[in-house]
Amino acid sequence: MERSNRHLMWHGMFLFLLGLFTGFAEHSFANIRMGLAAHLEGVMNGTFLLALGAVWAHVHLPPAVKTATYWIVLYATYANWLMTTLAAVFGTGALSPITAPGYKGQPWQESFITIGFMTVGLAYVASSLIILWGLRPRAHALTT
């Protein structure tokens, strides 16, 4: 198995575990609903990394692009869990009308969480498009 596969799966299990621990603490957060969201982000992002690790050998991209995508995915998954957890701790409502109705943190907290979520969203979209490109049928023929 390629080393990157195992690393993605290790990070998947670690993030899954962080999500479980976040679930234990969700009642301690300023915004309990956002705490639940943070728990779910950890568990779901961990599962995503496990699945990505399982197919990583089938993602055919130039080495530099594949390496960059690997790091972008790790940033997106960990930062998603972290930003959601910080939003729960701060009690911010940034970009979260469903999980944070009526919540508002300090202006710097709202800005920090908004920027964090925006970068996470961009990282997810970019990495998903690149991975999809690397999984296309013709990609295997071009890299072998």
GROMACS .gro file of N, CA and C in nm:
model
  432
    1MET      N    1   0.085  -0.118   0.000
    1MET     CA    2   0.000   0.000   0.000
    1MET      C    3   0.089   0.124   0.000
    2GLU      N    4   0.051   0.220  -0.081
    2GLU     CA    5   0.125   0.345  -0.090
    2GLU      C    6   0.124   0.414   0.047
    3ARG      N    7   0.235   0.478   0.079
    3ARG     CA    8   0.247   0.543   0.210
    3ARG      C    9   0.140   0.649   0.233
    4SER      N   10   0.108   0.725   0.129
    4SER     CA   11   0.006   0.830   0.142
    4SER      C   12  -0.129   0.771   0.179
    5ASN      N   13  -0.159   0.652   0.125
    5ASN     CA   14  -0.286   0.586   0.159
    5ASN      C   15  -0.295   0.567   0.310
    6ARG      N   16  -0.192   0.509   0.367
    6ARG     CA   17  -0.191   0.481   0.511
    6ARG      C   18  -0.196   0.610   0.591
    7HIS      N   19  -0.127   0.713   0.546
    7HIS     CA   20  -0.130   0.840   0.618
    7HIS      C   21  -0.270   0.900   0.617
    8LEU      N   22  -0.336   0.896   0.502
    8LEU     CA   23  -0.474   0.947   0.495
    8LEU      C   24  -0.565   0.868   0.588
    9MET      N   25  -0.548   0.736   0.590
    9MET     CA   26  -0.632   0.653   0.678
    9MET      C   27  -0.600   0.679   0.825
   10TRP      N   28  -0.472   0.700   0.857
   10TRP     CA   29  -0.435   0.733   0.996
   10TRP      C   30  -0.502   0.865   1.037
   11HIS      N   31  -0.490   0.966   0.951
   11HIS     CA   32  -0.552   1.095   0.982
   11HIS      C   33  -0.703   1.081   0.991
   12GLY      N   34  -0.760   0.992   0.909
   12GLY     CA   35  -0.903   0.968   0.916
   12GLY      C   36  -0.945   0.913   1.051
   13MET      N   37  -0.872   0.815   1.099
   13MET     CA   38  -0.906   0.758   1.230
   13MET      C   39  -0.882   0.859   1.342
   14PHE      N   40  -0.773   0.939   1.330
   14PHE     CA   41  -0.744   1.039   1.432
   14PHE      C   42  -0.854   1.145   1.436
   15LEU      N   43  -0.896   1.194   1.319
   15LEU     CA   44  -1.001   1.294   1.314
   15LEU      C   45  -1.134   1.236   1.361
   16PHE      N   46  -1.160   1.110   1.328
   16PHE     CA   47  -1.280   1.041   1.377
   16PHE      C   48  -1.279   1.041   1.531
   17LEU      N   49  -1.164   1.009   1.590
   17LEU     CA   50  -1.150   1.009   1.735
   17LEU      C   51  -1.169   1.149   1.793
   18LEU      N   52  -1.112   1.252   1.728
   18LEU     CA   53  -1.135   1.390   1.773
   18LEU      C   54  -1.284   1.423   1.771
   19GLY      N   55  -1.354   1.376   1.669
   19GLY     CA   56  -1.498   1.398   1.661
   19GLY      C   57  -1.571   1.331   1.776
   20LEU      N   58  -1.528   1.209   1.811
   20LEU     CA   59  -1.591   1.141   1.925
   20LEU      C   60  -1.568   1.217   2.054
   21PHE      N   61  -1.445   1.262   2.077
   21PHE     CA   62  -1.414   1.338   2.198
   21PHE      C   63  -1.491   1.471   2.200
   22THR      N   64  -1.508   1.532   2.083
   22THR     CA   65  -1.585   1.656   2.075
   22THR      C   66  -1.730   1.631   2.117
   23GLY      N   67  -1.782   1.515   2.079
   23GLY     CA   68  -1.918   1.478   2.118
   23GLY      C   69  -1.933   1.468   2.269
   24PHE      N   70  -1.830   1.418   2.336
   24PHE     CA   71  -1.836   1.409   2.482
   24PHE      C   72  -1.842   1.546   2.547
   25ALA      N   73  -1.783   1.646   2.480
   25ALA     CA   74  -1.773   1.780   2.540
   25ALA      C   75  -1.879   1.877   2.489
   26GLU      N   76  -1.967   1.834   2.400
   26GLU     CA   77  -2.057   1.929   2.334
   26GLU      C   78  -2.144   2.009   2.430
   27HIS      N   79  -2.179   1.954   2.545
   27HIS     CA   80  -2.261   2.028   2.641
   27HIS      C   81  -2.185   2.138   2.713
   28SER      N   82  -2.053   2.140   2.697
   28SER     CA   83  -1.970   2.243   2.760
   28SER      C   84  -1.952   2.367   2.672
   29PHE      N   85  -1.995   2.359   2.547
   29PHE     CA   86  -1.973   2.470   2.455
   29PHE      C   87  -2.076   2.581   2.475
   30ALA      N   88  -2.038   2.702   2.435
   30ALA     CA   89  -2.131   2.816   2.443
   30ALA      C   90  -2.252   2.792   2.354
   31ASN      N   91  -2.232   2.728   2.240
   31ASN     CA   92  -2.341   2.694   2.149
   31ASN      C   93  -2.344   2.542   2.134
   32ILE      N   94  -2.437   2.478   2.203
   32ILE     CA   95  -2.444   2.331   2.207
   32ILE      C   96  -2.474   2.274   2.069
   33ARG      N   97  -2.560   2.341   1.991
   33ARG     CA   98  -2.591   2.290   1.856
   33ARG      C   99  -2.468   2.291   1.767
   34MET      N  100  -2.385   2.396   1.781
   34MET     CA  101  -2.261   2.401   1.704
   34MET      C  102  -2.164   2.297   1.757
   35GLY      N  103  -2.171   2.266   1.885
   35GLY     CA  104  -2.090   2.157   1.941
   35GLY      C  105  -2.126   2.024   1.879
   36LEU      N  106  -2.255   2.002   1.859
   36LEU     CA  107  -2.300   1.881   1.791
   36LEU      C  108  -2.249   1.880   1.647
   37ALA      N  109  -2.253   1.995   1.581
   37ALA     CA  110  -2.202   2.005   1.445
   37ALA      C  111  -2.052   1.975   1.441
   38ALA      N  112  -1.978   2.023   1.540
   38ALA     CA  113  -1.834   1.996   1.546
   38ALA      C  114  -1.807   1.847   1.564
   39HIS      N  115  -1.886   1.784   1.650
   39HIS     CA  116  -1.876   1.638   1.669
   39HIS      C  117  -1.899   1.567   1.535
   40LEU      N  118  -2.004   1.604   1.465
   40LEU     CA  119  -2.036   1.541   1.338
   40LEU      C  120  -1.930   1.571   1.231
   41GLU      N  121  -1.875   1.691   1.231
   41GLU     CA  122  -1.769   1.725   1.135
   41GLU      C  123  -1.647   1.636   1.157
   42GLY      N  124  -1.609   1.615   1.281
   42GLY     CA  125  -1.495   1.528   1.308
   42GLY      C  126  -1.519   1.386   1.261
   43VAL      N  127  -1.636   1.334   1.294
   43VAL     CA  128  -1.669   1.196   1.256
   43VAL      C  129  -1.681   1.183   1.104
   44MET      N  130  -1.751   1.276   1.040
   44MET     CA  131  -1.771   1.266   0.895
   44MET      C  132  -1.642   1.293   0.817
   45ASN      N  133  -1.564   1.391   0.861
   45ASN     CA  134  -1.439   1.419   0.791
   45ASN      C  135  -1.340   1.305   0.810
   46GLY      N  136  -1.341   1.243   0.926
   46GLY     CA  137  -1.257   1.126   0.949
   46GLY      C  138  -1.296   1.013   0.857
   47THR      N  139  -1.425   0.990   0.842
   47THR     CA  140  -1.474   0.886   0.752
   47THR      C  141  -1.436   0.918   0.607
   48PHE      N  142  -1.447   1.045   0.570
   48PHE     CA  143  -1.407   1.088   0.436
   48PHE      C  144  -1.259   1.057   0.411
   49LEU      N  145  -1.173   1.087   0.508
   49LEU     CA  146  -1.029   1.059   0.490
   49LEU      C  147  -1.002   0.910   0.481
   50LEU      N  148  -1.074   0.830   0.557
   50LEU     CA  149  -1.060   0.684   0.546
   50LEU      C  150  -1.097   0.637   0.405
   51ALA      N  151  -1.208   0.687   0.353
   51ALA     CA  152  -1.250   0.648   0.218
   51ALA      C  153  -1.152   0.698   0.113
   52LEU      N  154  -1.105   0.820   0.128
   52LEU     CA  155  -1.008   0.874   0.033
   52LEU      C  156  -0.878   0.794   0.037
   53GLY      N  157  -0.835   0.756   0.157
   53GLY     CA  158  -0.715   0.673   0.168
   53GLY      C  159  -0.731   0.540   0.096
   54ALA      N  160  -0.852   0.487   0.099
   54ALA     CA  161  -0.878   0.359   0.034
   54ALA      C  162  -0.869   0.368  -0.119
   55VAL      N  163  -0.900   0.484  -0.176
   55VAL     CA  164  -0.897   0.499  -0.322
   55VAL      C  165  -0.779   0.581  -0.372
   56TRP      N  166  -0.696   0.629  -0.281
   56TRP     CA  167  -0.588   0.722  -0.317
   56TRP      C  168  -0.496   0.667  -0.427
   57ALA      N  169  -0.470   0.539  -0.427
   57ALA     CA  170  -0.383   0.480  -0.530
   57ALA      C  171  -0.447   0.488  -0.669
   58HIS      N  172  -0.577   0.509  -0.675
   58HIS     CA  173  -0.647   0.518  -0.802
   58HIS      C  174  -0.662   0.662  -0.850
   59VAL      N  175  -0.613   0.758  -0.772
   59VAL     CA  176  -0.615   0.899  -0.812
   59VAL      C  177  -0.486   0.924  -0.890
   60HIS      N  178  -0.498   0.940  -1.021
   60HIS     CA  179  -0.382   0.953  -1.108
   60HIS      C  180  -0.363   1.099  -1.147
   61LEU      N  181  -0.262   1.160  -1.086
   61LEU     CA  182  -0.230   1.300  -1.108
   61LEU      C  183  -0.078   1.313  -1.114
   62PRO      N  184  -0.028   1.422  -1.172
   62PRO     CA  185   0.117   1.446  -1.164
   62PRO      C  186   0.159   1.452  -1.016
   63PRO      N  187   0.278   1.404  -0.984
   63PRO     CA  188   0.321   1.395  -0.843
   63PRO      C  189   0.305   1.526  -0.764
   64ALA      N  190   0.343   1.638  -0.821
   64ALA     CA  191   0.333   1.766  -0.748
   64ALA      C  192   0.186   1.801  -0.720
   65VAL      N  193   0.099   1.775  -0.816
   65VAL     CA  194  -0.044   1.805  -0.799
   65VAL      C  195  -0.103   1.712  -0.694
   66LYS      N  196  -0.064   1.585  -0.698
   66LYS     CA  197  -0.117   1.488  -0.601
   66LYS      C  198  -0.072   1.524  -0.460
   67THR      N  199   0.053   1.565  -0.446
   67THR     CA  200   0.105   1.605  -0.314
   67THR      C  201   0.032   1.728  -0.263
   68ALA      N  202   0.013   1.827  -0.350
   68ALA     CA  203  -0.059   1.948  -0.309
   68ALA      C  204  -0.203   1.915  -0.269
   69THR      N  205  -0.266   1.829  -0.344
   69THR     CA  206  -0.404   1.790  -0.315
   69THR      C  207  -0.413   1.719  -0.181
   70TYR      N  208  -0.316   1.632  -0.153
   70TYR     CA  209  -0.309   1.561  -0.025
   70TYR      C  210  -0.311   1.661   0.091
   71TRP      N  211  -0.226   1.764   0.083
   71TRP     CA  212  -0.217   1.863   0.191
   71TRP      C  213  -0.341   1.953   0.196
   72ILE      N  214  -0.398   1.985   0.081
   72ILE     CA  215  -0.520   2.066   0.079
   72ILE      C  216  -0.634   1.990   0.147
   73VAL      N  217  -0.645   1.860   0.119
   73VAL     CA  218  -0.750   1.778   0.181
   73VAL      C  219  -0.730   1.771   0.332
   74LEU      N  220  -0.606   1.752   0.375
   74LEU     CA  221  -0.582   1.749   0.520
   74LEU      C  222  -0.616   1.883   0.584
   75TYR      N  223  -0.579   1.993   0.517
   75TYR     CA  224  -0.616   2.124   0.570
   75TYR      C  225  -0.768   2.136   0.582
   76ALA      N  226  -0.838   2.102   0.474
   76ALA     CA  227  -0.984   2.118   0.471
   76ALA      C  228  -1.052   2.038   0.582
   77THR      N  229  -1.011   1.914   0.601
   77THR     CA  230  -1.079   1.829   0.698
   77THR      C  231  -1.051   1.872   0.842
   78TYR      N  232  -0.924   1.898   0.873
   78TYR     CA  233  -0.891   1.940   1.009
   78TYR      C  234  -0.944   2.081   1.038
   79ALA      N  235  -0.929   2.172   0.942
   79ALA     CA  236  -0.976   2.309   0.964
   79ALA      C  237  -1.128   2.315   0.976
   80ASN      N  238  -1.197   2.230   0.905
   80ASN     CA  239  -1.343   2.225   0.916
   80ASN      C  240  -1.384   2.187   1.058
   81TRP      N  241  -1.322   2.082   1.111
   81TRP     CA  242  -1.352   2.042   1.249
   81TRP      C  243  -1.312   2.154   1.346
   82LEU      N  244  -1.193   2.211   1.327
   82LEU     CA  245  -1.144   2.314   1.418
   82LEU      C  246  -1.231   2.440   1.415
   83MET      N  247  -1.265   2.488   1.297
   83MET     CA  248  -1.347   2.609   1.287
   83MET      C  249  -1.485   2.587   1.348
   84THR      N  250  -1.542   2.469   1.327
   84THR     CA  251  -1.673   2.439   1.384
   84THR      C  252  -1.664   2.430   1.536
   85THR      N  253  -1.556   2.371   1.585
   85THR     CA  254  -1.535   2.362   1.731
   85THR      C  255  -1.515   2.500   1.791
   86LEU      N  256  -1.434   2.583   1.725
   86LEU     CA  257  -1.412   2.719   1.776
   86LEU      C  258  -1.542   2.801   1.772
   87ALA      N  259  -1.622   2.781   1.667
   87ALA     CA  260  -1.751   2.850   1.660
   87ALA      C  261  -1.840   2.809   1.777
   88ALA      N  262  -1.832   2.681   1.814
   88ALA     CA  263  -1.909   2.633   1.929
   88ALA      C  264  -1.857   2.694   2.060
   89VAL      N  265  -1.727   2.704   2.073
   89VAL     CA  266  -1.665   2.761   2.194
   89VAL      C  267  -1.697   2.910   2.204
   90PHE      N  268  -1.679   2.983   2.092
   90PHE     CA  269  -1.701   3.128   2.091
   90PHE      C  270  -1.850   3.164   2.096
   91GLY      N  271  -1.935   3.073   2.049
   91GLY     CA  272  -2.076   3.104   2.038
   91GLY      C  273  -2.104   3.196   1.921
   92THR      N  274  -2.026   3.181   1.814
   92THR     CA  275  -2.045   3.267   1.697
   92THR      C  276  -2.157   3.214   1.610
   93GLY      N  277  -2.212   3.302   1.527
   93GLY     CA  278  -2.315   3.263   1.434
   93GLY      C  279  -2.269   3.274   1.290
   94ALA      N  280  -2.139   3.297   1.270
   94ALA     CA  281  -2.084   3.318   1.136
   94ALA      C  282  -2.115   3.203   1.043
   95LEU      N  283  -2.181   3.236   0.934
   95LEU     CA  284  -2.211   3.140   0.827
   95LEU      C  285  -2.286   3.016   0.876
   96SER      N  286  -2.356   3.027   0.987
   96SER     CA  287  -2.424   2.910   1.044
   96SER      C  288  -2.566   2.943   1.089
   97PRO      N  289  -2.653   2.980   0.996
   97PRO     CA  290  -2.788   3.019   1.038
   97PRO      C  291  -2.869   2.905   1.100
   98ILE      N  292  -2.838   2.781   1.067
   98ILE     CA  293  -2.916   2.668   1.119
   98ILE      C  294  -2.867   2.627   1.258
   99THR      N  295  -2.734   2.621   1.276
   99THR     CA  296  -2.680   2.574   1.403
   99THR      C  297  -2.653   2.687   1.503
  100ALA      N  298  -2.668   2.811   1.459
  100ALA     CA  299  -2.637   2.920   1.551
  100ALA      C  300  -2.738   3.034   1.545
  101PRO      N  301  -2.869   3.005   1.543
  101PRO     CA  302  -2.966   3.115   1.540
  101PRO      C  303  -2.960   3.195   1.670
  102GLY      N  304  -2.943   3.325   1.657
  102GLY     CA  305  -2.940   3.410   1.775
  102GLY      C  306  -2.804   3.420   1.842
  103TYR      N  307  -2.705   3.346   1.795
  103TYR     CA  308  -2.572   3.352   1.854
  103TYR      C  309  -2.488   3.455   1.780
  104LYS      N  310  -2.408   3.529   1.856
  104LYS     CA  311  -2.319   3.629   1.797
  104LYS      C  312  -2.199   3.643   1.890
  105GLY      N  313  -2.080   3.619   1.834
  105GLY     CA  314  -1.958   3.635   1.912
  105GLY      C  315  -1.903   3.776   1.897
  106GLN      N  316  -1.784   3.795   1.951
  106GLN     CA  317  -1.714   3.922   1.933
  106GLN      C  318  -1.687   3.943   1.784
  107PRO      N  319  -1.677   4.068   1.738
  107PRO     CA  320  -1.653   4.091   1.594
  107PRO      C  321  -1.529   4.018   1.541
  108TRP      N  322  -1.420   4.015   1.618
  108TRP     CA  323  -1.300   3.946   1.570
  108TRP      C  324  -1.324   3.795   1.560
  109GLN      N  325  -1.406   3.741   1.650
  109GLN     CA  326  -1.438   3.598   1.645
  109GLN      C  327  -1.524   3.566   1.523
  110GLU      N  328  -1.623   3.648   1.498
  110GLU     CA  329  -1.708   3.629   1.381
  110GLU      C  330  -1.624   3.635   1.252
  111SER      N  331  -1.535   3.733   1.243
  111SER     CA  332  -1.450   3.747   1.125
  111SER      C  333  -1.356   3.628   1.109
  112PHE      N  334  -1.295   3.586   1.218
  112PHE     CA  335  -1.201   3.474   1.214
  112PHE      C  336  -1.271   3.346   1.167
  113ILE      N  337  -1.389   3.319   1.223
  113ILE     CA  338  -1.463   3.198   1.187
  113ILE      C  339  -1.513   3.207   1.042
  114THR      N  340  -1.559   3.324   1.001
  114THR     CA  341  -1.605   3.342   0.863
  114THR      C  342  -1.491   3.315   0.764
  115ILE      N  343  -1.376   3.375   0.787
  115ILE     CA  344  -1.261   3.353   0.699
  115ILE      C  345  -1.220   3.206   0.701
  116GLY      N  346  -1.219   3.146   0.819
  116GLY     CA  347  -1.183   3.004   0.830
  116GLY      C  348  -1.277   2.916   0.751
  117PHE      N  349  -1.408   2.937   0.766
  117PHE     CA  350  -1.505   2.856   0.691
  117PHE      C  351  -1.495   2.879   0.540
  118MET      N  352  -1.467   3.002   0.501
  118MET     CA  353  -1.454   3.031   0.358
  118MET      C  354  -1.333   2.959   0.298
  119THR      N  355  -1.221   2.959   0.371
  119THR     CA  356  -1.103   2.888   0.319
  119THR      C  357  -1.126   2.738   0.316
  120VAL      N  358  -1.198   2.687   0.414
  120VAL     CA  359  -1.232   2.544   0.415
  120VAL      C  360  -1.318   2.510   0.294
  121GLY      N  361  -1.418   2.590   0.267
  121GLY     CA  362  -1.505   2.565   0.152
  121GLY      C  363  -1.428   2.566   0.021
  122LEU      N  364  -1.341   2.663   0.005
  122LEU     CA  365  -1.259   2.670  -0.117
  122LEU      C  366  -1.166   2.550  -0.128
  123ALA      N  367  -1.108   2.510  -0.016
  123ALA     CA  368  -1.017   2.395  -0.017
  123ALA      C  369  -1.092   2.267  -0.054
  124TYR      N  370  -1.212   2.250   0.000
  124TYR     CA  371  -1.293   2.131  -0.032
  124TYR      C  372  -1.330   2.127  -0.180
  125VAL      N  373  -1.376   2.239  -0.233
  125VAL     CA  374  -1.417   2.241  -0.374
  125VAL      C  375  -1.297   2.216  -0.464
  126ALA      N  376  -1.185   2.285  -0.438
  126ALA     CA  377  -1.066   2.267  -0.521
  126ALA      C  378  -1.016   2.123  -0.516
  127SER      N  379  -1.003   2.068  -0.395
  127SER     CA  380  -0.950   1.931  -0.383
  127SER      C  381  -1.046   1.829  -0.443
  128SER      N  382  -1.176   1.851  -0.427
  128SER     CA  383  -1.274   1.758  -0.485
  128SER      C  384  -1.266   1.757  -0.637
  129LEU      N  385  -1.254   1.875  -0.696
  129LEU     CA  386  -1.242   1.882  -0.842
  129LEU      C  387  -1.114   1.814  -0.891
  130ILE      N  388  -1.004   1.837  -0.820
  130ILE     CA  389  -0.877   1.777  -0.860
  130ILE      C  390  -0.882   1.624  -0.845
  131ILE      N  391  -0.938   1.577  -0.735
  131ILE     CA  392  -0.949   1.432  -0.714
  131ILE      C  393  -1.040   1.370  -0.819
  132LEU      N  394  -1.151   1.435  -0.848
  132LEU     CA  395  -1.241   1.386  -0.952
  132LEU      C  396  -1.168   1.378  -1.086
  133TRP      N  397  -1.088   1.479  -1.115
  133TRP     CA  398  -1.008   1.479  -1.239
  133TRP      C  399  -0.910   1.361  -1.237
  134GLY      N  400  -0.849   1.334  -1.124
  134GLY     CA  401  -0.754   1.223  -1.113
  134GLY      C  402  -0.819   1.086  -1.116
  135LEU      N  403  -0.949   1.079  -1.093
  135LEU     CA  404  -1.022   0.952  -1.096
  135LEU      C  405  -1.090   0.926  -1.231
  136ARG      N  406  -1.081   1.021  -1.322
  136ARG     CA  407  -1.146   1.002  -1.453
  136ARG      C  408  -1.082   0.883  -1.525
  137PRO      N  409  -1.156   0.815  -1.610
  137PRO     CA  410  -1.105   0.693  -1.676
  137PRO      C  411  -0.975   0.713  -1.753
  138ARG      N  412  -0.960   0.826  -1.821
  138ARG     CA  413  -0.839   0.847  -1.902
  138ARG      C  414  -0.717   0.883  -1.817
  139ALA      N  415  -0.736   0.922  -1.692
  139ALA     CA  416  -0.622   0.963  -1.608
  139ALA      C  417  -0.525   0.849  -1.588
  140HIS      N  418  -0.574   0.729  -1.572
  140HIS     CA  419  -0.487   0.613  -1.551
  140HIS      C  420  -0.396   0.591  -1.670
  141ALA      N  421  -0.449   0.605  -1.790
  141ALA     CA  422  -0.370   0.584  -1.911
  141ALA      C  423  -0.263   0.689  -1.927
  142LEU      N  424  -0.287   0.811  -1.880
  142LEU     CA  425  -0.191   0.919  -1.895
  142LEU      C  426  -0.075   0.910  -1.797
  143THR      N  427  -0.094   0.846  -1.683
  143THR     CA  428   0.011   0.842  -1.581
  143THR      C  429   0.084   0.709  -1.575
  144THR      N  430   0.045   0.611  -1.658
  144THR     CA  431   0.115   0.482  -1.655
  144THR      C  432   0.205   0.466  -1.775
   0.00000   0.00000   0.00000
